[in-house]
Short mmCIF file of C-alpha atoms in Angstrom, two decimals:
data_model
loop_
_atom_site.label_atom_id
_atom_site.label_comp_id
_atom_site.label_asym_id
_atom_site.label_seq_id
_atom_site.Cartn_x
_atom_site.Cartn_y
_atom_site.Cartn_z
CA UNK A 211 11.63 -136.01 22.96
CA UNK A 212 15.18 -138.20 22.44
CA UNK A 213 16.93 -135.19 21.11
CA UNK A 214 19.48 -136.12 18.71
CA UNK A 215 20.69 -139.83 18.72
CA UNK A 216 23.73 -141.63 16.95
CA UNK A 217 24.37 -145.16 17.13
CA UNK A 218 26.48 -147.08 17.72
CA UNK A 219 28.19 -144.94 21.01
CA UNK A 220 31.69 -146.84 20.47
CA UNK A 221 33.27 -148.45 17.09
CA UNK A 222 36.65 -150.72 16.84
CA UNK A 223 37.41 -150.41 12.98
CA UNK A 224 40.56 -152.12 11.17
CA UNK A 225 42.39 -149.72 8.63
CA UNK A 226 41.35 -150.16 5.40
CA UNK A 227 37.83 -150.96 6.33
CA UNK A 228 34.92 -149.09 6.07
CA UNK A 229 32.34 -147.94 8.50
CA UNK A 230 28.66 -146.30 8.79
CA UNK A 231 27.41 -144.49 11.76
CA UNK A 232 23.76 -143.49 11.84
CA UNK A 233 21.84 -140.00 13.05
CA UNK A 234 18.18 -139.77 14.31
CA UNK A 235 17.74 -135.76 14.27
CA UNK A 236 15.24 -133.94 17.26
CA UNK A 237 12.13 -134.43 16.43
CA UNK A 238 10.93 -131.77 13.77
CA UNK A 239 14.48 -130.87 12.29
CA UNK A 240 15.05 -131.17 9.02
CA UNK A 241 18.72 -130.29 8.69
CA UNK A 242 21.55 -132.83 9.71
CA UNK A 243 25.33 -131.86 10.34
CA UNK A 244 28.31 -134.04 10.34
CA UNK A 245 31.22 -133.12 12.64
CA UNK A 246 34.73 -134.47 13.50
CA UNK A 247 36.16 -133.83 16.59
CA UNK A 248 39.63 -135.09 17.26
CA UNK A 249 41.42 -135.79 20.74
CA UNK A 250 42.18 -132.17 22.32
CA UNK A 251 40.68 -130.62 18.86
CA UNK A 252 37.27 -128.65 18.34
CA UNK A 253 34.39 -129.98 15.84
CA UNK A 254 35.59 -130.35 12.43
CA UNK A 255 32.60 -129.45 9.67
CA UNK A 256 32.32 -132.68 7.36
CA UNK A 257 28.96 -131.59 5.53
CA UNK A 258 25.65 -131.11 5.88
CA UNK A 259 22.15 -132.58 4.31
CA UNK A 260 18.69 -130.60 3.86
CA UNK A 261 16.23 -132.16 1.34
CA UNK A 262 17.98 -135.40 1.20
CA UNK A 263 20.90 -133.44 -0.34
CA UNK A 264 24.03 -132.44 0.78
CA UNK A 265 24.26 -129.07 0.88
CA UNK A 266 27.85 -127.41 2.37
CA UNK A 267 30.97 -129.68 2.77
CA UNK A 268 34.22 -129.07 4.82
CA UNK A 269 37.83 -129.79 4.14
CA UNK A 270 37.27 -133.83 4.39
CA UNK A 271 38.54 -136.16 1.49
CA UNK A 272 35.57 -138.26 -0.75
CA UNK A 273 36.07 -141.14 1.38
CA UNK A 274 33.67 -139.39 3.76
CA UNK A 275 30.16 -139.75 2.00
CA UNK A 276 26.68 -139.53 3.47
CA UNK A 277 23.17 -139.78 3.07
CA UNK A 278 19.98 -138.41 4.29
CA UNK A 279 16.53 -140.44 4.03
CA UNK A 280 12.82 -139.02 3.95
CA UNK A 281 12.28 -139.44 7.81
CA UNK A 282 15.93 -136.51 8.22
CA UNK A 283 17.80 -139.37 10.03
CA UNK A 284 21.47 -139.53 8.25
CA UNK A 285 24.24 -141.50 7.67
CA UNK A 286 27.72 -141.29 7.01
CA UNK A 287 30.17 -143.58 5.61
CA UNK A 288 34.14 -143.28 6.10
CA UNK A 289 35.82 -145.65 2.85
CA UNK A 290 39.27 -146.95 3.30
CA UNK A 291 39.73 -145.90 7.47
CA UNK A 292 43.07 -144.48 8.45
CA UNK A 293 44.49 -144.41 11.73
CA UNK A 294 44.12 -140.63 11.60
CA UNK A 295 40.02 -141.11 11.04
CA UNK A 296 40.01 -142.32 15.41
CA UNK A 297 37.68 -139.07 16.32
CA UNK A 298 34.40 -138.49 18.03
CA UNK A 299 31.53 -138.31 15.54
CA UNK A 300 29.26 -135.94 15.95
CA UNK A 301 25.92 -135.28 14.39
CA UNK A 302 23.83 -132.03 14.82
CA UNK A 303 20.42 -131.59 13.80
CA UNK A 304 17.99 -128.16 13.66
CA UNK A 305 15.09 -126.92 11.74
CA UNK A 306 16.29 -125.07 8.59
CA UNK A 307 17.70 -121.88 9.44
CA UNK A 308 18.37 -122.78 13.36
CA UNK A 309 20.77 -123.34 15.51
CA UNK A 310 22.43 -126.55 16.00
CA UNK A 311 21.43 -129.53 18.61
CA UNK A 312 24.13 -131.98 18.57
CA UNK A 313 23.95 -135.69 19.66
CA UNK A 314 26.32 -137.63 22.05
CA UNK A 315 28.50 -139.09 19.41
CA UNK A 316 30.31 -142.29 18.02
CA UNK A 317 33.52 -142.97 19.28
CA UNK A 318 35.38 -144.01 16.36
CA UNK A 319 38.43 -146.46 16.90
CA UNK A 320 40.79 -147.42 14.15
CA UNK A 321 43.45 -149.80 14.60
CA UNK B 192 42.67 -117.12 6.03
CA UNK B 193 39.82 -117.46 8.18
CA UNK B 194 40.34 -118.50 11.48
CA UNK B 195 38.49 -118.67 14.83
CA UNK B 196 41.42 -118.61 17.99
CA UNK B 197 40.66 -119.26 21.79
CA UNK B 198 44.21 -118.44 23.09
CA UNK B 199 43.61 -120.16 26.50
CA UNK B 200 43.98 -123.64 26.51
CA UNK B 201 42.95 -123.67 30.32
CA UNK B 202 41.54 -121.53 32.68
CA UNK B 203 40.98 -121.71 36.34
CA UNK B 204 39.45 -119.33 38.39
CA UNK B 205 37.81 -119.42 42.32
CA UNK B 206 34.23 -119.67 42.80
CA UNK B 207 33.27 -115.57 42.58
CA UNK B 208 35.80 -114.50 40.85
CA UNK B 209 34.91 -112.89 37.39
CA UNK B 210 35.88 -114.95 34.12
CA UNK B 211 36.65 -113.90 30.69
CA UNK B 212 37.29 -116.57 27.64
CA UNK B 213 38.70 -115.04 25.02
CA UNK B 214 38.05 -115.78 21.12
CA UNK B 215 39.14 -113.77 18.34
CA UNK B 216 38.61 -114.45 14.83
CA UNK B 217 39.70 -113.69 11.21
CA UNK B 218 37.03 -113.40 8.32
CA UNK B 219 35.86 -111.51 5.45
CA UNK B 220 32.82 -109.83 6.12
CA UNK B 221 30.74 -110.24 9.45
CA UNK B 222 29.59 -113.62 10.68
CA UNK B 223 27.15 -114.70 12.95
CA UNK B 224 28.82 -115.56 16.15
CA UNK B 225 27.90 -118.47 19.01
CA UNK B 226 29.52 -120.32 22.12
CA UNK B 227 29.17 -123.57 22.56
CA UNK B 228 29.60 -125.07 26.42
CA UNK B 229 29.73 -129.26 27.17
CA UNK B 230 29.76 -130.01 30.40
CA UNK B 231 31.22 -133.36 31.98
CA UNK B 232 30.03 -136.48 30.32
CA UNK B 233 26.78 -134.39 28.55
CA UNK B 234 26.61 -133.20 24.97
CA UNK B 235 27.62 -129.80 23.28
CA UNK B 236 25.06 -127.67 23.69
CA UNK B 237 24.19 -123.88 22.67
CA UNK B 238 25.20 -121.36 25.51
CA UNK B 239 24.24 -118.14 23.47
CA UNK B 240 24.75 -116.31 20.15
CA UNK B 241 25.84 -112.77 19.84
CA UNK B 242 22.63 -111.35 18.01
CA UNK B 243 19.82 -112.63 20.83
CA UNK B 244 22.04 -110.60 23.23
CA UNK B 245 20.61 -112.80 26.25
CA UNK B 246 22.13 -113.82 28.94
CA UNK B 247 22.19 -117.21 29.55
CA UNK B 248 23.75 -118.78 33.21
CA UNK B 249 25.09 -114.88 33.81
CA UNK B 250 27.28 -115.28 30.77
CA UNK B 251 26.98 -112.38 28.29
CA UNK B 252 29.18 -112.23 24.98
CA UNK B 253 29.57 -108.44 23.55
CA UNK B 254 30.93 -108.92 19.54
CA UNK B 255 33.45 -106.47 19.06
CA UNK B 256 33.88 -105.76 15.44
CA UNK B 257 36.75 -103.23 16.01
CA UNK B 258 39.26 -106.01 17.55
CA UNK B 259 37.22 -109.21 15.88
CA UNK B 260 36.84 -110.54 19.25
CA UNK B 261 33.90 -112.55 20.88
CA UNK B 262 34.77 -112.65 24.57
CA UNK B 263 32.65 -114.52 27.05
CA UNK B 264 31.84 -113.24 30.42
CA UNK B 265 30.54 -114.22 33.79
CA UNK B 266 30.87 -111.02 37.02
CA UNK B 267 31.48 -114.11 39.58
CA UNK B 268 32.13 -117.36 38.23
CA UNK B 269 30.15 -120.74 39.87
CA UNK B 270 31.55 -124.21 40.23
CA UNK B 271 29.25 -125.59 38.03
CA UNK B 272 30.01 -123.17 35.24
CA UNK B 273 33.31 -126.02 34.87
CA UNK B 274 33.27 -126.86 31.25
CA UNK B 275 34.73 -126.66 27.97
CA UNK B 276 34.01 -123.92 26.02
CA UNK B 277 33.68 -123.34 22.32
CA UNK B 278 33.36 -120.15 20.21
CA UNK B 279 32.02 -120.81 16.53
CA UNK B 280 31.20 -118.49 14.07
CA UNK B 281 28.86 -119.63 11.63
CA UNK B 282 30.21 -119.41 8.12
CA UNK B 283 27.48 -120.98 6.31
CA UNK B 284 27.28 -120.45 2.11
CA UNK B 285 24.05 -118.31 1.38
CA UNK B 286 20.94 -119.81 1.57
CA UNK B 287 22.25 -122.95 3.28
CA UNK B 288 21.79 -123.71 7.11
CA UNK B 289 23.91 -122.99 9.86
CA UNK B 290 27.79 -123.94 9.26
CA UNK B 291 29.85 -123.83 12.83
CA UNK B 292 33.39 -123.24 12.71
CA UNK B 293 34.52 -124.16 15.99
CA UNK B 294 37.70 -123.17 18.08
CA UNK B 295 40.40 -125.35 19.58
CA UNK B 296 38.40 -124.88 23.35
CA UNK B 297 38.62 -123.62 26.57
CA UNK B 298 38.41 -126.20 29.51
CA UNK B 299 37.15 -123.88 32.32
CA UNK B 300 37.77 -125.14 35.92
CA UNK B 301 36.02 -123.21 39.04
CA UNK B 302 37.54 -124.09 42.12
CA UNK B 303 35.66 -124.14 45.62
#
C-alpha cells in the first residue's frame, strides 16, 4: 500500500496564477483533508471532502476550492496565488470517523 | 477564542534524560486530543491520542482537564525520539470526520 500520495512534490507558481495539486488517499479511506503549513508554522485546516462533498472548511478565502472524485482522490485549486500562498500542502486521508494519514506534500512556490 | 499553545519552540535534552512537551489549550467543551510527531525528511504521522491511553515509543500523554493541558512524556528520552512535535485537538463539527487543529511545534533534539 502507497499510503497517501500528492503530486507534484515541488511547484514554481507566478502571482496571479492559479494552481491544482492532486491527492491519492490510502487505500480504503474515504475522507480527504486539506492542510496548509507555512515556514516555522503548524498545519493550517483548509477543508475537508467525504461523499464527494466538502464537508468542514477553515479560515481560508474562496480562492481555495476543491474537489473530490468517485475513486476519494482530491484536488485543490488556489485562484489568483499570492506571495503569502508559498506553504507546504498537505493532504490527509482516513476512513470516516478515523484518524488522519497525511501524505508528503507539495511544496508550493510563488514568485 | 480557541487556541491550542506549545510554549517551547525548542527543546533539547541528553539521551536518558526524561522529556516533557508541553501543550495547553483553550476550548469550549472537551475535545478529543492527539500528537502528531514527523521525523527528518518522513511525513507527519500519528504518535497517540489521549482516549486509546497507549503508549506508543514510551511516550504517554495524560489529558488534564483541570489545567487544559496535554503534556507529552518519555522517563528517558532516545536519540531517535529527535523530531518535531505537534499537539492537535480535533475540533471537528458533529457528524463530520476528524478536524486537527494543530500547534505552532516542538522541534525535539536528543543529544548523544
Amino acid at each position: 500500500d502507497a499510503g497517501v500520495t500528492q503530486s507534484p512534490t515541488h511547484l514554481i507558481k507566478t502571482r496571479g496564477q492559479q494552481v491544482t495539486l492532486r491527492c491519492s488517499p490510502k487505500s480504503g479511506h474515504d475522507t480527504v483533508s486539506w492542510y496548509q503549513q507555512a515556514l516555522g508554522q503548524g498545519p493550517q485546516f483548509i477543508f475537508q471532502y467525504y461523499e464527494e462533498e466538502e464537508r468542514q472548511r477553515g479560515n481560508f478565502p474562496d480562492r481555495f476550492s476543491g474537489h473530490q472524485f468517485p475513486n476519494y482522490s482530491s484536488e485543490l485549486n488556489v485562484n489568483a496565488l499570492l506571495l503569502g500562498d508559498s506553504a507546504l500542502y498537505l493532504c490527509a486521508s482516513s476512513p470516516h470517523g478515523a484518524p488522519l494519514h497525511f501524505g508528503n506534500g507539495t511544496r508550493l512556490t510563488v514568485t | 477564542a480557541q487556541r491550542v499553545t506549545q510554549p517551547e519552540k525548542l527543546l533539547s535534552v541528553f539521551k536518558g534524560a526524561p522529556v516533557e512537551l508541553k501543550c495547553n489549550y483553550s476550548y469550549s467543551g472537551s475535545p478529543e486530543l492527539f500528537w502528531y510527531v514527523q521525523y527528518s525528511r518522513q511525513r507527519l504521522q500519528l504518535l497517540l491520542r489521549h482516549i486509546s491511553r497507549e503508549s506508543i515509543k514510551g511516550f504517554t500523554a495524560d489529558l488534564n482537564k483541570g489545567e487544559t493541558s496535554f503534556h507529552l512524556k518519555k522517563p528517558f528520552a532516545q536519540e531517535e525520539d529527535s523530531a518535531m512535535y505537534y499537539c492537535a485537538p480535533d475540533l471537528r463539527s458533529r457528524g463530520s470526520n476528524y478536524k486537527l487543529t494543530f500547534g505552532k511545534g516542538t522541534l525535539l533534539t536528543v543529544n548523544p
